[in-house]
XYZ file of N, CA and C in Angstrom:
672
model
N -26.028 -55.221 39.484
C -27.851 -55.507 39.368
C -27.760 -56.756 38.652
N -29.129 -57.564 38.584
C -29.092 -58.762 37.879
C -30.145 -58.408 36.993
N -30.505 -58.866 35.731
C -31.686 -58.367 35.564
C -32.409 -59.326 33.872
N -33.296 -59.937 34.196
C -34.090 -60.322 33.229
C -34.833 -59.261 31.879
N -34.293 -59.647 30.896
C -35.250 -58.866 29.835
C -36.343 -59.914 28.788
N -37.327 -59.119 28.572
C -38.108 -60.169 27.217
C -38.782 -59.466 26.683
N -39.266 -59.814 25.811
C -40.683 -59.082 24.629
C -40.478 -60.187 23.790
N -41.781 -59.851 22.782
C -41.878 -60.426 21.771
C -40.943 -60.518 20.443
N -41.095 -60.809 19.669
C -40.174 -61.044 18.598
C -40.336 -59.490 18.309
N -39.383 -58.896 17.580
C -38.920 -57.689 16.804
C -38.935 -56.276 18.183
N -39.124 -56.944 19.380
C -39.434 -56.240 20.701
C -38.483 -54.995 20.684
N -37.091 -55.204 20.430
C -35.748 -54.717 20.465
C -34.961 -54.639 21.615
N -35.358 -56.080 22.368
C -34.750 -56.359 23.495
C -32.872 -56.481 23.558
N -32.634 -56.942 22.478
C -31.208 -56.934 22.056
C -30.842 -55.939 22.380
N -31.039 -54.889 21.079
C -30.537 -53.583 21.473
C -30.524 -52.828 22.487
N -31.814 -52.947 23.062
C -31.334 -52.036 24.828
C -30.593 -52.386 25.311
N -30.841 -54.067 25.154
C -29.945 -54.529 26.261
C -28.352 -54.569 26.055
N -27.481 -54.191 24.632
C -26.540 -53.729 24.874
C -26.342 -52.583 24.713
N -26.906 -51.647 25.150
C -27.433 -50.141 25.501
C -26.951 -50.309 26.990
N -27.706 -51.207 28.012
C -27.820 -51.648 29.308
C -26.457 -51.384 29.413
N -25.469 -52.495 28.931
C -24.164 -53.054 28.857
C -23.490 -52.167 29.117
N -23.758 -51.303 27.545
C -22.344 -50.415 27.886
C -22.313 -49.066 28.428
N -23.716 -49.122 29.113
C -23.533 -47.779 30.124
C -23.857 -48.269 31.328
N -23.688 -49.723 31.863
C -24.305 -50.087 33.283
C -22.922 -50.956 33.192
N -22.096 -51.225 32.686
C -20.908 -52.246 32.808
C -21.428 -53.690 33.076
N -22.006 -53.935 32.268
C -22.533 -55.380 32.567
C -22.400 -56.467 31.457
N -22.646 -57.903 31.818
C -22.140 -58.850 30.662
C -23.676 -59.085 30.821
N -23.738 -59.315 29.004
C -24.744 -59.288 28.249
C -24.906 -61.456 28.106
N -25.608 -62.154 28.744
C -25.928 -63.255 28.079
C -27.166 -63.287 27.377
N -27.326 -63.953 26.056
C -28.185 -64.029 25.123
C -28.405 -65.753 25.082
N -29.900 -65.871 25.044
C -30.353 -67.150 25.087
C -30.130 -67.305 22.971
N -30.366 -66.088 22.516
C -30.515 -66.388 21.089
C -29.068 -66.416 20.288
N -28.067 -65.778 20.791
C -26.432 -65.202 20.647
C -26.145 -66.993 20.843
N -26.519 -67.271 22.161
C -25.857 -69.023 22.219
C -26.300 -70.327 21.830
N -27.558 -69.886 21.004
C -28.159 -70.895 20.606
C -27.393 -70.777 18.579
N -27.750 -69.727 18.352
C -26.949 -69.090 17.026
C -25.727 -69.921 17.521
N -24.773 -69.804 18.019
C -23.150 -70.057 18.116
C -23.240 -71.348 18.018
N -24.294 -72.226 18.693
C -24.386 -73.892 18.246
C -24.535 -73.994 17.116
N -25.616 -73.612 16.098
C -26.572 -73.643 14.549
C -25.304 -73.345 14.052
N -24.259 -72.652 14.155
C -23.180 -71.819 13.036
C -22.645 -72.646 13.013
N -21.683 -73.585 14.069
C -20.793 -74.025 14.312
C -21.513 -75.735 13.591
N -22.517 -76.072 13.346
C -22.708 -77.052 12.854
C -23.130 -78.490 13.483
N -23.133 -77.842 14.926
C -23.207 -78.941 15.965
C -24.387 -80.038 15.965
N -24.458 -81.205 16.094
C -25.530 -82.206 15.978
C -26.509 -81.302 17.059
N -26.242 -80.942 18.412
C -27.134 -79.745 18.867
C -27.954 -78.650 18.040
N -26.651 -78.362 17.232
C -27.409 -76.906 16.474
C -28.181 -77.066 15.422
N -28.254 -78.410 14.703
C -28.681 -78.803 13.694
C -30.071 -79.237 13.978
N -30.305 -79.789 15.431
C -31.154 -79.848 15.943
C -31.805 -78.597 16.114
N -31.725 -78.146 16.832
C -32.478 -76.808 17.123
C -32.744 -75.976 15.824
N -31.834 -76.374 14.869
C -32.606 -75.392 13.754
C -33.402 -75.640 13.216
N -33.997 -77.067 13.199
C -34.848 -77.949 12.781
C -36.332 -76.672 13.608
N -36.135 -76.600 14.600
C -37.503 -75.931 15.827
C -37.660 -74.552 15.311
N -36.479 -74.494 15.100
C -36.625 -72.578 15.125
C -37.119 -72.520 13.248
N -36.828 -73.275 12.718
C -37.367 -73.141 11.637
C -38.540 -73.028 10.616
N -39.503 -73.619 11.908
C -40.773 -74.469 12.259
C -41.688 -73.081 12.749
N -40.871 -72.338 13.380
C -41.849 -71.267 14.721
C -41.563 -72.099 15.872
N -40.994 -73.213 16.383
C -41.558 -73.764 17.608
C -40.205 -73.803 18.111
N -41.175 -74.041 19.264
C -39.156 -73.640 20.691
C -39.057 -74.481 20.547
N -37.309 -74.550 21.461
C -36.474 -75.395 21.283
C -36.577 -75.952 22.705
N -36.986 -77.154 23.010
C -37.015 -78.295 24.023
C -36.345 -77.766 25.560
N -36.658 -77.621 26.701
C -36.796 -76.657 27.219
C -35.304 -77.488 28.351
N -35.146 -78.573 28.051
C -34.027 -79.358 28.440
C -32.480 -78.396 27.676
N -32.759 -78.669 26.762
C -31.497 -77.920 25.403
C -31.367 -76.622 26.158
N -32.120 -75.662 26.332
C -31.742 -74.589 26.664
C -31.427 -74.348 27.707
N -32.114 -74.828 29.041
C -31.447 -75.064 30.208
C -30.671 -75.091 30.390
N -29.499 -76.272 29.599
C -27.953 -76.901 29.849
C -27.426 -75.540 29.287
N -27.798 -75.479 28.130
C -26.878 -74.189 27.983
C -26.950 -73.022 28.503
N -28.403 -72.566 29.192
C -27.988 -71.326 29.832
C -27.249 -70.953 30.778
N -27.857 -72.132 31.340
C -27.205 -72.047 33.426
C -25.924 -72.574 32.730
N -25.039 -73.086 31.987
C -23.634 -73.093 31.960
C -22.817 -72.049 31.712
N -23.684 -71.315 31.224
C -22.898 -69.557 30.679
C -22.941 -69.173 31.978
N -23.896 -69.187 32.677
C -23.936 -68.728 33.769
C -22.899 -68.797 34.765
N -22.589 -69.909 35.146
C -21.745 -70.384 35.788
C -20.715 -69.365 35.822
N -20.445 -68.797 34.436
C -18.960 -68.561 34.178
C -19.011 -66.922 34.513
N -20.355 -66.515 34.848
C -21.181 -64.760 35.134
C -22.057 -65.367 36.176
N -21.787 -65.117 37.565
C -22.413 -65.332 38.536
C -23.508 -63.908 38.858
N -22.798 -62.664 38.710
C -23.430 -61.798 39.487
C -23.612 -59.947 38.013
N -24.004 -59.465 38.291
C -23.931 -58.196 37.090
C -24.110 -58.249 35.875
N -25.052 -59.156 35.235
C -25.605 -60.064 34.438
C -26.972 -59.076 33.803
N -27.158 -59.361 32.525
C -28.702 -59.069 32.031
C -28.860 -60.436 30.840
N -30.145 -60.819 31.533
C -29.867 -62.531 30.656
C -31.431 -62.241 29.881
N -31.000 -62.012 28.278
C -32.246 -61.806 27.292
C -32.750 -63.185 26.528
N -33.816 -63.085 26.704
C -34.837 -64.564 25.909
C -34.539 -65.520 26.751
N -34.622 -65.777 28.193
C -34.278 -66.829 29.064
C -35.068 -65.990 30.094
N -36.340 -67.009 30.781
C -36.750 -67.958 30.768
C -38.234 -67.490 29.475
N -38.255 -68.414 29.181
C -39.780 -68.456 28.231
C -40.596 -69.606 28.159
N -40.191 -70.256 29.632
C -41.213 -71.768 29.995
C -41.276 -71.431 31.051
N -42.669 -71.826 32.074
C -42.219 -72.136 33.504
C -41.515 -73.018 34.086
N -41.273 -73.618 32.712
C -40.325 -74.886 33.339
C -38.493 -74.422 33.166
N -38.219 -73.387 32.389
C -37.159 -72.463 32.445
C -36.966 -71.726 33.998
N -38.343 -71.014 34.002
C -38.163 -70.835 35.497
C -37.742 -71.304 36.641
N -38.676 -72.175 36.730
C -38.120 -73.278 38.083
C -36.653 -73.506 37.322
N -36.081 -74.157 36.493
C -34.618 -73.641 36.737
C -33.790 -73.168 36.853
N -34.408 -71.850 36.297
C -32.904 -70.509 36.671
C -33.225 -70.533 38.433
N -34.965 -70.130 38.737
C -34.916 -70.175 39.868
C -34.130 -71.397 40.876
N -34.184 -72.406 41.066
C -33.473 -72.862 41.437
C -31.962 -73.074 41.770
N -31.406 -73.050 39.946
C -30.106 -72.514 39.889
C -29.518 -71.082 40.889
N -30.428 -69.756 40.974
C -29.991 -68.839 41.644
C -29.828 -69.054 42.861
N -31.007 -69.727 43.624
C -31.018 -69.693 44.271
C -29.653 -71.093 46.150
N -29.627 -71.610 44.350
C -28.703 -72.666 44.874
C -26.750 -72.288 45.143
N -27.036 -70.666 44.938
C -25.745 -70.232 43.760
C -25.698 -68.484 45.241
N -27.252 -68.268 45.607
C -26.967 -67.243 46.364
C -27.438 -65.770 45.677
N -28.158 -66.110 44.863
C -27.275 -64.972 43.208
C -29.083 -64.497 43.083
N -29.457 -63.220 43.552
C -30.424 -62.875 43.463
C -31.026 -61.597 42.409
N -32.173 -61.847 41.529
C -32.391 -60.549 40.257
C -33.094 -59.283 40.586
N -32.821 -58.474 40.285
C -33.044 -57.320 40.719
C -34.565 -56.339 39.792
N -34.339 -57.230 38.597
C -35.451 -56.443 37.921
C -35.968 -57.841 36.462
N -37.276 -57.959 36.490
C -37.706 -58.995 34.971
C -38.584 -57.833 34.385
N -37.878 -57.467 33.161
C -38.487 -56.133 32.533
C -39.224 -56.529 31.161
N -40.323 -56.335 31.085
C -40.373 -56.785 29.617
C -40.888 -55.295 28.597
N -40.218 -55.666 27.025
C -40.222 -54.784 26.304
C -41.722 -55.179 25.362
N -42.537 -54.782 25.875
C -43.488 -55.088 25.233
C -44.347 -54.057 23.609
N -44.550 -55.019 22.396
C -45.227 -54.818 22.015
C -46.605 -55.176 21.005
N -47.366 -54.881 20.051
C -48.222 -56.204 19.540
C -47.975 -56.975 18.147
N -48.971 -57.363 17.445
C -48.273 -58.522 17.205
C -48.329 -57.825 15.870
N -49.004 -57.045 15.239
C -48.767 -56.493 14.378
C -47.719 -55.874 14.174
N -47.178 -54.786 15.026
C -45.665 -54.227 15.210
C -44.825 -54.968 14.806
N -44.701 -56.427 15.720
C -44.019 -57.648 15.750
C -43.627 -58.117 14.064
N -44.616 -58.635 13.347
C -44.943 -58.972 12.179
C -43.662 -57.549 11.118
N -44.430 -56.875 11.205
C -44.108 -55.763 10.535
C -42.061 -55.464 10.640
N -42.042 -55.521 11.976
C -40.407 -55.282 12.497
C -39.401 -56.804 12.042
N -40.097 -57.559 11.726
C -39.547 -59.073 11.887
C -39.616 -59.520 10.450
N -40.497 -59.101 9.738
C -41.084 -59.974 8.399
C -40.249 -59.132 7.440
N -40.069 -57.549 7.900
C -39.220 -57.239 6.401
C -37.699 -57.047 6.671
N -37.027 -57.721 7.846
C -35.672 -57.581 7.742
C -35.294 -58.382 6.828
N -33.981 -58.557 6.846
C -33.173 -59.018 5.213
C -32.150 -59.170 5.681
N -31.218 -59.616 5.679
C -29.711 -60.322 5.529
C -28.924 -60.276 4.356
N -27.506 -59.968 4.527
C -26.415 -60.351 3.596
C -26.066 -61.740 3.590
N -26.353 -62.657 3.232
C -25.609 -63.962 2.668
C -24.452 -64.253 3.376
N -23.088 -63.062 2.564
C -21.663 -62.985 2.606
C -21.529 -62.078 3.534
N -22.152 -61.338 4.324
C -21.220 -60.131 5.356
C -22.445 -60.191 6.268
N -22.984 -60.539 6.307
C -24.216 -60.421 7.541
C -24.444 -59.259 7.553
N -24.508 -57.957 6.916
C -25.399 -56.698 6.892
C -26.677 -57.053 6.625
N -27.344 -56.121 8.353
C -28.807 -56.638 8.232
C -29.491 -55.247 7.680
N -30.922 -55.592 7.126
C -31.585 -54.279 6.462
C -33.220 -54.751 6.953
N -34.002 -53.081 6.615
C -35.267 -53.524 6.773
C -36.232 -52.973 5.617
N -37.279 -53.427 5.082
C -37.627 -53.025 3.649
C -37.893 -51.965 3.571
N -38.788 -51.345 4.943
C -39.167 -50.141 5.347
C -37.656 -49.218 6.444
N -37.791 -49.620 7.172
C -36.975 -48.596 7.931
C -35.589 -48.548 7.486
N -34.657 -49.652 6.881
C -33.417 -49.481 6.313
C -33.389 -50.410 5.178
N -33.863 -49.694 3.902
C -33.811 -50.493 2.780
C -32.891 -50.013 1.757
N -32.081 -51.418 1.417
C -30.746 -51.527 0.351
C -30.767 -50.304 -0.528
N -29.926 -49.662 -1.216
C -29.977 -48.669 -2.757
C -31.038 -49.927 -3.253
N -30.559 -50.764 -3.675
C -30.874 -51.589 -4.656
C -31.699 -52.816 -4.041
N -32.755 -52.847 -4.430
C -33.599 -54.126 -3.639
C -33.178 -55.228 -4.020
N -32.796 -55.929 -3.030
C -32.731 -57.717 -2.733
C -30.821 -57.221 -2.648
N -30.250 -56.251 -2.429
C -28.586 -56.375 -2.844
C -27.970 -55.642 -1.589
N -26.367 -56.267 -1.029
C -26.211 -55.494 0.002
C -25.497 -54.228 -0.528
N -25.142 -53.487 0.077
C -24.728 -51.692 -0.087
C -23.635 -52.028 0.217
N -23.429 -53.086 1.055
C -21.768 -53.045 1.739
C -20.659 -53.907 0.959
N -21.413 -55.090 0.094
C -20.344 -56.083 -0.535
C -21.116 -56.539 -1.523
N -22.281 -55.978 -2.608
C -23.278 -56.352 -3.321
C -23.925 -57.892 -3.628
N -23.229 -58.892 -2.401
C -24.223 -59.614 -2.123
C -25.746 -59.782 -1.931
N -26.487 -61.407 -2.324
C -27.595 -60.662 -2.191
C -27.862 -61.071 -0.616
N -29.304 -60.193 -0.772
C -29.886 -60.456 0.680
C -31.440 -61.043 0.612
N -31.367 -61.766 2.177
C -32.164 -62.820 1.914
C -32.796 -62.331 3.365
N -34.552 -63.270 3.205
C -35.621 -63.751 4.342
C -35.208 -65.290 5.311
N -34.564 -65.072 6.486
C -34.146 -65.762 7.137
C -35.904 -66.309 7.176
N -35.588 -68.403 7.521
C -36.672 -69.145 7.222
C -37.716 -68.691 8.848
N -36.908 -67.810 10.053
C -37.523 -67.606 10.999
C -37.673 -66.111 10.741
N -37.574 -65.554 9.983
C -38.204 -64.377 9.863
C -39.287 -64.177 8.956
N -40.381 -64.911 8.348
C -41.223 -65.244 7.389
C -42.584 -64.524 8.282
N -43.568 -63.997 7.707
C -44.644 -63.673 8.340
C -45.442 -65.169 9.449
N -45.667 -65.632 8.279
C -46.478 -66.641 9.503
C -45.359 -67.359 10.250
N -44.337 -67.507 10.121
C -43.427 -67.991 11.569
C -43.544 -67.097 12.678
N -43.468 -65.721 12.380
C -43.562 -64.684 13.164
C -44.668 -64.463 14.597
N -45.612 -64.664 13.240
C -47.159 -64.811 14.063
C -47.168 -65.915 14.963
N -46.458 -67.160 14.328
C -46.773 -68.456 15.516
C -45.679 -68.403 16.889
N -44.535 -67.505 16.821
C -43.622 -67.413 17.604
C -44.309 -65.849 18.595
N -45.042 -65.278 18.063
C -45.740 -64.123 19.187
C -46.475 -65.017 19.336
N -47.379 -65.508 18.774
C -49.099 -66.183 19.859
C -48.212 -67.383 20.763
N -47.159 -67.894 20.324
C -46.580 -68.685 21.137
C -45.588 -68.147 22.395
N -45.156 -67.001 22.658
C -44.753 -65.720 23.536
C -45.761 -65.395 24.364
N -46.549 -65.275 24.339
C -47.815 -63.902 24.573
C -48.383 -65.738 25.170
N -48.950 -66.948 25.136
C -49.227 -68.116 25.359
C -48.374 -68.096 27.265
N -47.209 -68.316 26.593
C -46.110 -69.090 27.240
C -45.512 -67.851 28.538
N -45.662 -66.533 28.082
C -45.112 -66.059 29.079
C -46.479 -65.196 29.915
N -47.206 -66.167 30.189
C -48.987 -65.158 31.199
C -48.454 -66.164 32.099
N -48.297 -67.199 32.384
C -47.777 -67.360 34.590
C -45.800 -66.964 34.438
N -45.592 -66.884 33.769
C -44.024 -66.240 34.187
C -44.074 -64.452 34.209
N -44.979 -64.229 33.596
C -44.863 -62.588 34.335
C -46.111 -62.821 35.538
N -46.984 -63.519 35.691
C -47.114 -63.646 36.977
C -46.373 -63.970 38.268
N -45.651 -64.343 38.013
C -45.150 -65.205 38.652
C -43.433 -63.941 39.144
N -43.374 -63.162 38.124
C -42.431 -62.314 38.395
C -42.921 -61.123 39.361
N -44.310 -61.276 39.046
C -45.478 -59.914 39.270
C -45.273 -60.648 40.789
N -45.635 -61.607 41.578
C -45.457 -61.770 43.062
C -44.427 -61.634 43.423
N -43.051 -62.005 42.274
C -41.760 -61.312 43.558
C -41.281 -60.026 43.321
N -42.265 -58.918 42.973
C -42.411 -57.543 42.762
C -41.173 -57.126 42.052
N -41.128 -57.906 41.141
C -39.730 -57.107 40.457
C -40.370 -57.091 38.894
N -40.744 -57.170 37.997
C -41.425 -57.171 36.877
C -42.314 -55.550 36.349
N -41.578 -54.948 35.761
C -41.789 -53.994 35.152
C -42.381 -53.950 33.704
N -43.588 -53.614 32.729
C -43.642 -53.555 31.127
C -43.285 -52.334 31.197
N -42.788 -52.525 29.554
C -41.939 -51.009 29.262
C -42.907 -51.243 27.632
N -43.427 -49.949 27.056
C -44.132 -49.624 26.314
C -42.337 -49.877 24.854
N -42.904 -50.703 24.496
C -41.458 -50.937 23.213
C -42.421 -50.269 22.131
N -43.348 -49.321 21.637
C -43.714 -48.852 20.615
C -43.072 -47.556 20.290
N -42.549 -46.895 18.818
C -41.894 -45.489 18.926
C -40.185 -46.263 18.515
N -39.573 -45.056 17.863
C -38.105 -45.190 17.967
C -37.118 -45.624 19.179
N -35.917 -46.452 19.007
C -35.302 -46.601 19.857
C -34.632 -45.556 20.718
N -34.749 -44.777 20.581
C -34.351 -43.561 21.798
C -35.698 -42.995 22.465
N -36.727 -43.430 21.632
C -37.725 -42.744 22.813
C -38.296 -43.965 23.384
N -37.774 -45.485 23.673
C -38.196 -46.170 24.249
C -36.979 -46.423 25.395
N -35.792 -46.276 24.956
C -34.867 -46.179 25.761
C -34.991 -45.086 27.155
N -35.920 -43.951 26.582
C -36.422 -43.017 27.982
C -37.215 -43.299 28.912
N -37.794 -44.240 28.633
C -38.553 -45.024 28.673
C -37.760 -46.094 30.520
N -36.849 -46.475 29.734
C -35.697 -47.731 30.369
C -34.624 -47.147 31.326
N -34.053 -45.659 30.677
C -32.926 -45.412 31.673
C -33.321 -44.969 33.009
N -34.460 -44.312 33.341
C -34.963 -43.643 34.649
C -35.278 -44.946 35.437
N -35.921 -46.126 34.884
C -35.812 -47.407 36.348
C -34.749 -47.602 36.464
N -33.274 -48.291 35.361
C -32.356 -48.645 35.661
C -31.031 -47.681 36.248
N -31.451 -46.174 36.242
C -30.949 -45.462 37.089
C -31.162 -45.860 38.772
N -32.463 -45.622 39.130
C -32.986 -45.869 40.123
C -32.370 -47.434 41.082
N -32.361 -48.368 40.319
C -32.357 -49.379 40.650
C -30.526 -49.637 40.991
N -29.642 -49.314 40.029
C -28.319 -49.016 40.331
C -27.890 -48.219 41.589
N -28.407 -47.146 41.256
C -28.406 -46.295 42.981
C -28.742 -47.108 43.935
N -29.751 -47.543 43.777
C -30.310 -48.469 45.173
C -29.361 -49.835 45.205
N -28.693 -50.229 44.569
C -28.032 -50.876 44.541
C -26.534 -50.781 44.922
N -25.930 -49.706 44.443
C -24.892 -48.892 45.412
C -25.231 -48.324 46.393
N -26.346 -48.243 46.910
C -26.307 -47.900 49.038
C -26.534 -48.756 48.922
N -27.090 -50.061 48.835
C -27.158 -51.400 49.582
C -26.136 -51.681 49.583
N -24.371 -51.912 48.629
C -23.757 -52.349 49.100
C -22.871 -51.601 50.307
N -22.959 -49.871 49.776
C -22.207 -48.956 50.923
C -22.431 -49.374 52.556
N -23.809 -50.409 52.499
C -24.057 -50.716 54.028
C -24.408 -52.167 54.566
N -23.189 -52.505 53.822
C -22.547 -54.271 53.591
C -22.095 -54.489 54.650
């Protein structure tokens, strides 16, 4: 099965994507991971994208389309695509690619949370400069404020985790996703999942849906 998963900042879509990969043997394709890789390796493209993210702006569609489609060429089926498409232009690029290669999407799943929940989850996040350990001032605080439990290094708040940036990202998401959700509703594959609650609680809402689709796809293959 091939799945799109999306949601506002802090919705937990990446966490649940990894669970889906483990339980259903799928390949995880994350726009965020691909973008972060370019940023971390310091390429000219990565530096350009870092500037957009630090302001809370979306990276131009032409850049994102090129990165994602290039990755999908290596994984044509049984994938979960996280964080893409995010604009109507990206939908067009993705749909054209899928059509040209005879690939079908089975589900467009949105994990939804409200703006205040998004701000609380993201703006409270702290990251170790040295080892990359992640904390949250409310849900997973370090033993000593501002200091990593693992290596004793300083914890920071990423530029794109600041409250004002999170609010801007959330509102951009809501504005841009309207026509995209309408499109996938018309295709009959859109489902909204309530993202409030613990990881386990949200997973209980997701799993029956995936089990149904997985079983349906297995039966379809048997009859081909």
